[in-house]
Amino acid sequence: MRVLDETFVPDERKAEIRKRLARLKGQIEGVERMLEQNRPCAEILTQISAAQEALRGAGRVMVRNYLERCATTAIKEGRGQEVYDEVMDLVFKVTR
């Protein structure tokens, strides 16, 4: 089930997500370097935590976009129950 049949992510949001993903990519590469350099576990775990937060940040941007654009549009079109069902599915997916 999809509330909208089209993808609608404004360019400014795409840019924000790409920026976060670039940061994430750098952090993952940093973890790889740290492993090669045999860095202490605590330092590696700190870097992994930073990477996880960067990915969560990208997810938050997408959730906001979904609620502001996709869900709002569908509710205004009278498809509220469909939106609520999809939101519930998404909540369970993103909170696992």
Coordinates of N, CA, C and O in Angstrom, one line a residue:
M1 N 0.8 -1.2 0.0 CA 0.0 0.0 0.0 C 0.9 1.2 0.0 O 1.9 1.3 0.7
R2 N 0.5 2.2 -0.8 CA 1.2 3.5 -0.9 C 0.2 4.6 -0.9 O -0.7 4.5 -1.7
V3 N 0.4 5.6 -0.1 CA -0.6 6.7 0.0 C -0.6 7.5 -1.3 O -1.6 7.8 -1.9
L4 N 0.6 7.7 -1.9 CA 0.7 8.5 -3.1 C 1.4 7.5 -4.1 O 2.3 6.8 -3.8
D5 N 1.0 7.6 -5.4 CA 1.6 6.8 -6.4 C 2.8 7.5 -7.0 O 3.4 7.0 -7.9
E6 N 3.2 8.6 -6.5 CA 4.3 9.4 -7.0 C 5.3 9.7 -5.9 O 4.9 9.7 -4.7
T7 N 6.5 9.8 -6.2 CA 7.5 10.2 -5.2 C 7.5 11.7 -5.2 O 7.7 12.4 -6.2
F8 N 7.5 12.3 -4.0 CA 7.5 13.8 -4.0 C 8.5 14.2 -2.8 O 8.1 14.3 -1.7
V9 N 9.7 14.3 -3.2 CA 10.7 14.8 -2.3 C 11.3 16.1 -2.9 O 12.0 16.0 -4.0
P10 N 11.0 17.3 -2.3 CA 11.5 18.5 -2.9 C 13.0 18.5 -3.0 O 13.7 17.9 -2.2
D11 N 13.6 19.3 -3.9 CA 15.0 19.3 -4.2 C 15.8 19.7 -2.9 O 16.8 19.1 -2.6
E12 N 15.2 20.6 -2.1 CA 16.0 21.0 -0.9 C 16.1 19.9 0.1 O 17.0 19.7 0.8
R13 N 15.0 19.1 0.2 CA 15.0 17.9 1.1 C 16.0 16.9 0.5 O 16.7 16.2 1.3
K14 N 16.0 16.7 -0.8 CA 16.9 15.7 -1.4 C 18.4 16.2 -1.1 O 19.2 15.3 -0.7
A15 N 18.6 17.4 -1.2 CA 20.0 17.9 -0.9 C 20.3 17.7 0.6 O 21.5 17.3 0.9
E16 N 19.4 17.9 1.5 CA 19.7 17.7 2.9 C 19.9 16.2 3.2 O 20.9 15.8 3.9
I17 N 19.2 15.3 2.5 CA 19.4 13.9 2.7 C 20.7 13.4 2.1 O 21.4 12.7 2.8
R18 N 21.0 14.0 0.9 CA 22.3 13.6 0.3 C 23.5 14.1 1.2 O 24.5 13.4 1.3
K19 N 23.3 15.2 1.8 CA 24.4 15.7 2.7 C 24.6 14.8 3.9 O 25.7 14.4 4.3
R20 N 23.5 14.3 4.5 CA 23.5 13.4 5.6 C 24.1 12.1 5.2 O 24.9 11.4 5.9
L21 N 23.7 11.6 4.0 CA 24.3 10.3 3.5 C 25.8 10.4 3.2 O 26.5 9.5 3.4
A22 N 26.2 11.6 2.7 CA 27.6 11.8 2.4 C 28.4 11.7 3.7 O 29.5 11.1 3.8
R23 N 27.8 12.3 4.8 CA 28.5 12.3 6.1 C 28.5 10.8 6.6 O 29.5 10.3 7.1
L24 N 27.4 10.1 6.4 CA 27.4 8.7 6.8 C 28.4 7.9 6.0 O 29.1 7.1 6.6
K25 N 28.5 8.1 4.7 CA 29.5 7.4 4.0 C 30.9 7.6 4.5 O 31.7 6.7 4.7
G26 N 31.2 8.9 4.8 CA 32.5 9.2 5.4 C 32.7 8.5 6.8 O 33.9 8.1 7.1
Q27 N 31.7 8.5 7.6 CA 31.8 7.8 8.9 C 32.1 6.3 8.7 O 32.9 5.7 9.5
I28 N 31.4 5.7 7.8 CA 31.6 4.3 7.5 C 33.0 4.0 7.0 O 33.7 3.1 7.5
E29 N 33.5 4.9 6.1 CA 34.9 4.7 5.7 C 35.8 4.9 6.8 O 36.9 4.3 6.9
G30 N 35.5 5.8 7.7 CA 36.3 6.0 8.9 C 36.4 4.8 9.8 O 37.4 4.4 10.3
V31 N 35.2 4.1 9.9 CA 35.2 2.8 10.7 C 36.1 1.8 10.0 O 36.9 1.1 10.7
E32 N 36.1 1.7 8.7 CA 36.9 0.8 8.0 C 38.4 1.1 8.2 O 39.2 0.2 8.5
R33 N 38.8 2.4 8.2 CA 40.1 2.8 8.4 C 40.6 2.5 9.8 O 41.7 2.0 10.1
M34 N 39.7 2.7 10.8 CA 40.0 2.5 12.2 C 40.2 1.0 12.4 O 41.1 0.6 13.1
L35 N 39.5 0.1 11.7 CA 39.7 -1.3 11.8 C 41.0 -1.7 11.2 O 41.8 -2.5 11.8
E36 N 41.4 -1.1 10.1 CA 42.7 -1.4 9.5 C 43.8 -0.9 10.4 O 44.9 -1.5 10.4
Q37 N 43.6 0.2 11.1 CA 44.7 0.8 12.0 C 44.7 0.1 13.3 O 45.4 0.5 14.2
N38 N 43.7 -0.9 13.5 CA 43.6 -1.6 14.8 C 43.4 -0.6 16.0 O 44.1 -0.7 17.0
R39 N 42.5 0.3 15.8 CA 42.2 1.3 16.8 C 41.4 0.7 18.0 O 40.8 -0.4 17.8
P40 N 41.4 1.3 19.1 CA 40.7 0.8 20.3 C 39.2 0.6 20.0 O 38.6 1.4 19.3
C41 N 38.6 -0.4 20.6 CA 37.2 -0.7 20.4 C 36.3 0.4 20.7 O 35.3 0.7 20.0
A42 N 36.6 1.1 21.8 CA 35.7 2.3 22.2 C 35.7 3.3 21.1 O 34.6 3.9 20.9
E43 N 36.8 3.6 20.5 CA 36.8 4.6 19.4 C 36.0 4.1 18.2 O 35.3 4.9 17.6
I44 N 36.1 2.9 17.9 CA 35.4 2.3 16.8 C 33.9 2.4 17.1 O 33.1 2.8 16.2
L45 N 33.5 2.0 18.3 CA 32.1 2.0 18.7 C 31.5 3.4 18.6 O 30.4 3.7 18.2
T46 N 32.3 4.4 19.0 CA 31.9 5.8 19.0 C 31.6 6.2 17.5 O 30.6 6.9 17.2
Q47 N 32.5 5.8 16.6 CA 32.3 6.1 15.2 C 31.1 5.4 14.6 O 30.3 6.0 13.9
I48 N 30.9 4.2 15.0 CA 29.7 3.5 14.6 C 28.4 4.2 15.1 O 27.4 4.3 14.4
S49 N 28.4 4.6 16.3 CA 27.3 5.4 16.9 C 27.0 6.6 16.1 O 25.9 7.0 15.8
A50 N 28.1 7.3 15.7 CA 27.9 8.6 14.9 C 27.3 8.2 13.6 O 26.4 9.0 13.1
A51 N 27.7 7.1 13.0 CA 27.1 6.7 11.7 C 25.6 6.4 11.8 O 24.8 6.7 11.0
Q52 N 25.3 5.7 12.9 CA 23.9 5.3 13.1 C 23.1 6.6 13.3 O 21.9 6.7 12.8
E53 N 23.6 7.6 14.0 CA 22.9 8.8 14.2 C 22.7 9.6 12.9 O 21.6 10.2 12.6
A54 N 23.7 9.5 12.0 CA 23.6 10.2 10.7 C 22.5 9.5 9.9 O 21.7 10.2 9.2
L55 N 22.4 8.2 9.9 CA 21.3 7.5 9.2 C 19.9 7.8 9.8 O 19.0 8.0 9.1
R56 N 19.9 7.9 11.1 CA 18.6 8.2 11.8 C 18.2 9.7 11.4 O 17.0 9.9 11.2
G57 N 19.2 10.5 11.2 CA 18.9 11.9 10.8 C 18.3 11.9 9.4 O 17.3 12.7 9.2
A58 N 18.8 11.2 8.5 CA 18.2 11.1 7.2 C 16.8 10.5 7.2 O 15.9 11.0 6.5
G59 N 16.6 9.6 8.1 CA 15.3 9.0 8.3 C 14.3 10.0 8.8 O 13.1 10.1 8.4
R60 N 14.7 10.8 9.7 CA 13.8 11.9 10.3 C 13.4 12.9 9.2 O 12.3 13.3 9.2
V61 N 14.4 13.2 8.3 CA 14.0 14.1 7.2 C 13.0 13.5 6.3 O 12.0 14.1 5.9
M62 N 13.1 12.2 6.1 CA 12.2 11.5 5.2 C 10.8 11.4 5.9 O 9.8 11.5 5.2
V63 N 10.8 11.1 7.2 CA 9.5 11.0 7.9 C 8.8 12.4 7.8 O 7.6 12.5 7.6
R64 N 9.5 13.5 8.1 CA 8.9 14.8 8.0 C 8.4 15.0 6.6 O 7.3 15.5 6.4
N65 N 9.1 14.7 5.6 CA 8.7 14.9 4.2 C 7.4 14.1 4.0 O 6.4 14.6 3.4
Y66 N 7.4 12.8 4.4 CA 6.2 12.0 4.3 C 5.0 12.6 4.9 O 3.9 12.7 4.3
L67 N 5.1 13.1 6.1 CA 4.0 13.6 6.8 C 3.5 14.9 6.2 O 2.3 15.2 6.0
E68 N 4.5 15.8 5.9 CA 4.1 17.1 5.3 C 3.6 17.0 3.9 O 2.7 17.8 3.5
R69 N 4.1 16.1 3.1 CA 3.8 16.1 1.7 C 2.8 14.9 1.4 O 1.7 15.2 1.0
C70 N 3.3 13.7 1.6 CA 2.5 12.6 1.1 C 1.2 12.4 1.9 O 0.1 12.3 1.4
A71 N 1.4 12.2 3.2 CA 0.2 12.0 4.1 C -0.8 13.1 4.1 O -2.0 12.9 4.0
T72 N -0.3 14.3 4.1 CA -1.2 15.5 4.1 C -2.0 15.6 2.9 O -3.2 15.8 2.9
T73 N -1.3 15.3 1.7 CA -2.0 15.4 0.4 C -3.1 14.3 0.4 O -4.2 14.6 0.0
A74 N -2.8 13.1 0.8 CA -3.8 12.0 0.8 C -4.9 12.3 1.7 O -6.1 12.0 1.4
I75 N -4.7 12.8 2.9 CA -5.7 13.1 3.8 C -6.7 14.2 3.2 O -7.9 14.1 3.3
K76 N -6.1 15.2 2.6 CA -6.9 16.2 2.0 C -7.7 15.7 0.8 O -8.8 16.2 0.5
E77 N -7.3 14.6 0.2 CA -8.0 13.9 -0.8 C -9.1 13.0 -0.3 O -9.7 12.3 -1.1
G78 N -9.2 12.9 1.0 CA -10.2 12.1 1.6 C -9.8 10.6 1.9 O -10.7 9.7 2.0
R79 N -8.5 10.4 1.9 CA -8.0 9.0 2.1 C -7.4 8.8 3.4 O -6.4 8.2 3.6
G80 N -8.0 9.4 4.4 CA -7.5 9.4 5.8 C -7.2 8.0 6.3 O -6.1 7.7 6.9
Q81 N -8.2 7.1 6.2 CA -8.0 5.7 6.8 C -6.8 5.0 6.1 O -6.0 4.4 6.8
E82 N -6.6 5.2 4.8 CA -5.4 4.6 4.1 C -4.1 5.2 4.7 O -3.2 4.5 4.9
V83 N -4.2 6.5 4.9 CA -3.0 7.2 5.5 C -2.7 6.6 6.9 O -1.5 6.3 7.2
Y84 N -3.7 6.5 7.7 CA -3.5 6.1 9.1 C -2.9 4.7 9.1 O -2.0 4.4 9.9
D85 N -3.4 3.8 8.2 CA -2.9 2.4 8.1 C -1.4 2.5 7.7 O -0.6 1.7 8.3
E86 N -1.1 3.3 6.7 CA 0.3 3.3 6.2 C 1.2 3.9 7.3 O 2.3 3.4 7.5
V87 N 0.7 4.9 8.0 CA 1.5 5.5 9.1 C 1.8 4.5 10.2 O 3.0 4.4 10.6
M88 N 0.8 3.7 10.5 CA 1.1 2.7 11.5 C 2.1 1.7 11.0 O 3.0 1.3 11.8
D89 N 2.0 1.3 9.8 CA 3.0 0.3 9.2 C 4.4 1.0 9.3 O 5.4 0.3 9.7
L90 N 4.5 2.2 8.9 CA 5.8 2.9 8.9 C 6.4 3.1 10.3 O 7.6 2.9 10.5
V91 N 5.5 3.4 11.2 CA 6.0 3.6 12.6 C 6.6 2.3 13.1 O 7.7 2.3 13.7
F92 N 6.0 1.2 12.8 CA 6.6 -0.1 13.3 C 7.8 -0.4 12.5 O 8.8 -1.0 13.1
K93 N 7.9 0.0 11.3 CA 9.2 -0.3 10.5 C 10.3 0.5 11.0 O 11.4 0.1 11.2
V94 N 10.1 1.8 11.3 CA 11.2 2.7 11.7 C 11.6 2.6 13.1 O 12.6 3.2 13.5
T95 N 10.7 2.0 13.9 CA 11.1 1.9 15.4 C 11.6 0.5 15.7 O 11.8 0.3 16.9
R96 N 11.8 -0.3 14.8 CA 12.4 -1.7 15.1 C 13.8 -1.5 15.5 O 14.6 -0.7 15.2

